[in-house]
Coordinates of C-alpha atoms in Angstrom, one line a residue:
Chain U
E1 CA -49.7 57.6 14.3
A2 CA -47.8 59.9 12.3
Q3 CA -49.2 63.5 12.0
V4 CA -48.5 67.1 12.3
T5 CA -50.1 68.9 14.6
Q6 CA -51.2 72.6 14.6
N7 CA -52.8 74.7 17.4
P8 CA -54.9 76.4 17.9
R9 CA -57.2 75.5 15.0
Y10 CA -59.5 78.6 15.0
L11 CA -58.2 82.1 16.2
I12 CA -59.7 85.3 16.4
T13 CA -57.3 88.4 17.1
V14 CA -57.2 92.1 16.7
T15 CA -54.4 94.2 14.7
G16 CA -51.1 94.6 16.1
K17 CA -51.8 91.6 19.1
K18 CA -48.6 89.5 18.7
L19 CA -49.7 85.6 18.2
T20 CA -48.1 82.5 17.7
V21 CA -49.2 79.2 15.9
T22 CA -47.4 76.0 17.0
C23 CA -47.1 73.0 14.3
S24 CA -45.4 69.7 15.5
Q25 CA -44.2 66.9 14.2
N26 CA -43.7 62.9 15.0
M27 CA -42.0 61.4 12.2
N28 CA -38.4 62.9 12.6
H29 CA -38.7 65.0 9.2
E30 CA -36.4 67.1 8.5
Y31 CA -38.0 69.7 5.9
M32 CA -40.8 71.6 7.4
S33 CA -42.9 74.2 6.1
W34 CA -45.4 76.9 6.4
Y35 CA -48.3 77.9 4.1
R36 CA -51.4 80.1 3.7
Q37 CA -53.9 79.6 1.5
D38 CA -56.3 81.9 0.1
P39 CA -59.2 81.6 -2.5
G40 CA -57.6 81.5 -6.0
L41 CA -54.4 81.6 -4.9
G42 CA -53.8 78.2 -4.1
L43 CA -51.0 77.7 -1.0
R44 CA -48.3 80.1 -1.3
Q45 CA -45.1 78.9 1.1
I46 CA -44.1 81.4 3.9
Y47 CA -41.0 79.8 5.3
Y48 CA -39.3 76.4 5.4
S49 CA -36.8 74.8 7.5
M50 CA -34.4 72.3 6.2
N51 CA -32.8 71.1 9.8
V52 CA -33.1 72.7 13.2
E53 CA -31.5 76.2 13.1
V54 CA -32.3 76.4 9.5
T55 CA -34.9 78.2 8.0
D56 CA -35.5 80.5 4.9
K57 CA -38.2 82.8 3.1
G58 CA -40.5 81.2 1.1
D59 CA -42.2 83.4 -1.5
V60 CA -44.5 85.4 1.2
P61 CA -42.3 86.0 4.4
E62 CA -43.1 89.4 5.2
G63 CA -44.9 90.0 8.5
Y64 CA -43.9 86.7 9.6
K65 CA -41.2 84.7 11.7
V66 CA -40.5 81.0 12.4
S67 CA -38.0 79.7 14.5
R68 CA -36.6 76.1 14.6
K69 CA -34.6 75.1 17.9
E70 CA -36.0 71.2 17.8
K71 CA -36.4 68.9 15.1
R72 CA -40.0 68.6 15.7
N73 CA -41.4 72.1 16.6
F74 CA -41.8 75.0 14.3
P75 CA -44.0 77.9 15.6
L76 CA -45.4 80.5 13.5
I77 CA -44.7 83.8 14.5
L78 CA -47.0 87.3 13.8
E79 CA -45.2 89.9 15.9
S80 CA -48.1 92.7 14.4
P81 CA -50.8 90.7 12.9
S82 CA -52.7 92.6 10.2
P83 CA -56.2 91.7 8.5
N84 CA -54.2 91.1 5.2
Q85 CA -52.9 87.9 7.3
T86 CA -56.5 86.5 7.5
S87 CA -56.1 83.4 5.7
L88 CA -56.2 79.3 6.2
Y89 CA -52.6 78.2 7.7
F90 CA -51.1 74.8 7.1
C91 CA -47.8 73.6 8.4
A92 CA -46.2 70.5 6.6
S93 CA -43.2 68.0 7.3
S94 CA -41.4 65.7 4.7
P95 CA -38.0 63.8 4.6
L96 CA -35.5 66.0 2.7
T97 CA -34.4 63.4 0.1
V98 CA -36.3 61.5 -2.2
T99 CA -34.9 58.2 -1.2
S100 CA -35.6 58.5 2.3
G101 CA -38.7 57.0 3.8
S102 CA -42.0 58.6 2.2
G103 CA -39.4 60.1 -0.6
K104 CA -40.3 64.1 0.2
T105 CA -44.2 63.4 0.7
Q106 CA -45.4 66.1 2.5
Y107 CA -47.7 65.5 5.6
F108 CA -50.2 68.4 6.1
G109 CA -51.2 69.3 9.5
P110 CA -55.2 70.0 9.6
G111 CA -54.9 73.9 9.3
T112 CA -55.4 76.8 11.1
R113 CA -58.2 79.4 10.5
L114 CA -56.9 82.9 11.5
L115 CA -59.1 86.2 11.5
V116 CA -57.6 89.2 12.1
L117 CA -59.9 92.3 12.8
Chain M
A1 CA -40.0 83.0 -12.7
Q2 CA -40.5 80.0 -11.7
S3 CA -44.3 79.1 -11.6
V4 CA -47.1 76.2 -11.5
T5 CA -49.9 77.0 -13.6
Q6 CA -53.4 75.3 -13.4
P7 CA -54.8 76.7 -16.3
D8 CA -58.7 75.5 -15.4
I9 CA -60.0 77.3 -12.4
H10 CA -62.7 75.2 -12.4
I11 CA -64.0 72.1 -13.7
T12 CA -67.5 70.1 -14.3
V13 CA -67.8 66.6 -15.4
S14 CA -70.4 64.2 -15.2
E15 CA -70.0 61.3 -13.4
G16 CA -68.4 58.5 -15.2
A17 CA -67.0 60.7 -17.4
S18 CA -63.7 60.8 -17.8
L19 CA -61.1 63.2 -16.5
E20 CA -58.0 65.2 -16.9
L21 CA -56.5 68.0 -15.0
R22 CA -53.5 70.6 -16.4
C23 CA -50.6 71.5 -15.0
N24 CA -47.4 73.2 -16.3
Y25 CA -44.5 74.5 -14.7
S26 CA -41.8 76.7 -15.5
Y27 CA -38.4 76.0 -14.1
G28 CA -34.9 75.3 -15.6
A29 CA -34.7 71.8 -14.8
T30 CA -37.4 68.9 -13.9
P31 CA -38.4 69.4 -10.7
Y32 CA -39.9 67.0 -8.5
L33 CA -43.9 66.4 -9.0
F34 CA -46.6 66.2 -6.9
W35 CA -50.6 66.3 -7.1
Y36 CA -52.5 67.0 -4.0
V37 CA -56.5 67.3 -3.4
Q38 CA -58.1 68.8 -0.9
S39 CA -61.8 67.9 -0.2
P40 CA -64.1 70.7 1.2
G41 CA -62.8 71.6 4.8
Q42 CA -60.0 69.0 4.7
G43 CA -56.4 69.3 4.7
L44 CA -54.3 68.4 1.9
Q45 CA -53.8 64.8 0.5
L46 CA -51.2 63.4 -1.8
L47 CA -52.4 61.5 -4.9
L48 CA -49.3 61.2 -6.4
K49 CA -45.6 62.3 -7.3
Y50 CA -42.9 62.2 -9.9
F51 CA -39.0 61.9 -9.2
S52 CA -37.6 60.2 -12.2
G53 CA -38.1 57.4 -14.1
D54 CA -41.3 56.2 -15.7
T55 CA -43.5 59.3 -17.3
L56 CA -46.6 57.7 -16.2
V57 CA -47.2 57.6 -12.6
Q58 CA -50.1 55.6 -10.5
G59 CA -51.7 57.4 -7.6
I60 CA -54.6 56.4 -5.1
K61 CA -58.1 56.3 -5.9
G62 CA -57.7 55.2 -9.6
F63 CA -55.6 58.7 -10.6
E64 CA -52.7 58.6 -13.0
A65 CA -50.3 61.9 -14.3
E66 CA -48.0 61.9 -17.1
F67 CA -44.8 63.6 -17.2
K68 CA -44.0 65.3 -20.2
R69 CA -40.6 67.1 -20.4
S70 CA -41.2 68.4 -24.1
Q71 CA -44.3 70.4 -22.6
S72 CA -43.3 71.3 -19.1
S73 CA -47.0 69.4 -18.1
F74 CA -47.8 66.8 -15.2
N75 CA -51.7 66.2 -16.2
L76 CA -53.6 64.5 -13.8
R77 CA -56.0 61.9 -15.2
K78 CA -59.0 59.5 -14.1
P79 CA -60.9 57.2 -16.4
S80 CA -64.0 57.6 -14.6
V81 CA -64.8 59.8 -12.1
H82 CA -67.0 59.3 -8.9
W83 CA -69.0 61.7 -7.0
S84 CA -66.7 61.8 -4.1
D85 CA -63.6 62.9 -6.5
A86 CA -65.3 66.3 -6.5
A87 CA -62.5 68.7 -4.6
E88 CA -59.9 71.0 -5.3
Y89 CA -56.6 69.5 -7.0
F90 CA -53.2 71.5 -6.9
C91 CA -50.1 70.4 -8.7
A92 CA -47.1 71.5 -6.8
V93 CA -43.2 71.0 -7.6
D94 CA -40.3 70.7 -5.5
N95 CA -37.3 72.7 -6.1
Y96 CA -35.0 70.3 -5.0
G97 CA -35.6 70.5 -1.3
Q98 CA -35.8 74.0 -1.6
N99 CA -38.9 76.0 -1.4
F100 CA -42.1 74.2 -2.8
V101 CA -44.7 75.6 -5.0
F102 CA -48.3 74.9 -5.5
G103 CA -50.5 76.0 -8.6
P104 CA -53.4 77.9 -7.8
G105 CA -55.7 74.7 -7.8
T106 CA -58.7 73.3 -10.0
R107 CA -61.8 73.0 -8.4
L108 CA -63.9 70.1 -9.3
S109 CA -67.7 69.4 -9.5
V110 CA -69.0 66.3 -10.4
L111 CA -72.6 66.0 -11.8
P112 CA -74.5 63.3 -10.7

């Protein structure tokens, strides 16, 4: 089954304690992305990657890191989490071009709800 | 600045009534356009998308959207709303494979 998986689904942590949220896709998609969702703000892109070893900042990258060492994985790293990073996080993947496969349709993971105390 | 706006934060309609959700974007060229739906506690599901060609696109669940270049709009419509359509709807634009921007969302409530 084609899917994007995220782990963990729920996480409670304390300020300053480094954490990683994993994201993996099995559709051989080039493009992967992280979003955070906050009430009234919709989804805002944190980082995206157009292929292995190629990453770029989205609209709200501060306080986050990513890496893309393998095509299928795109982990999100919070080196020193703060309470303002409490949010719902989504990972997504898609083909890179409109002519390939599902034509740039982004497939979303189930979300990770993070609470930073 | 590039942005996506959805002017209506919350819309309430009666079951069986028609629906139109508005979306406007501000980009220099026509980006790729999408509508996603998020049911309570769920992830996001693609309703429909526009890349080029026919400006009226059909999606799943009986939804359609019309691209109007002159108005920089991509409004979502449904002729007859069902109670199961209650959800949050997001318009989004793909800036040619680079960043991807969502609107703030419109929450749809459906009255019986």
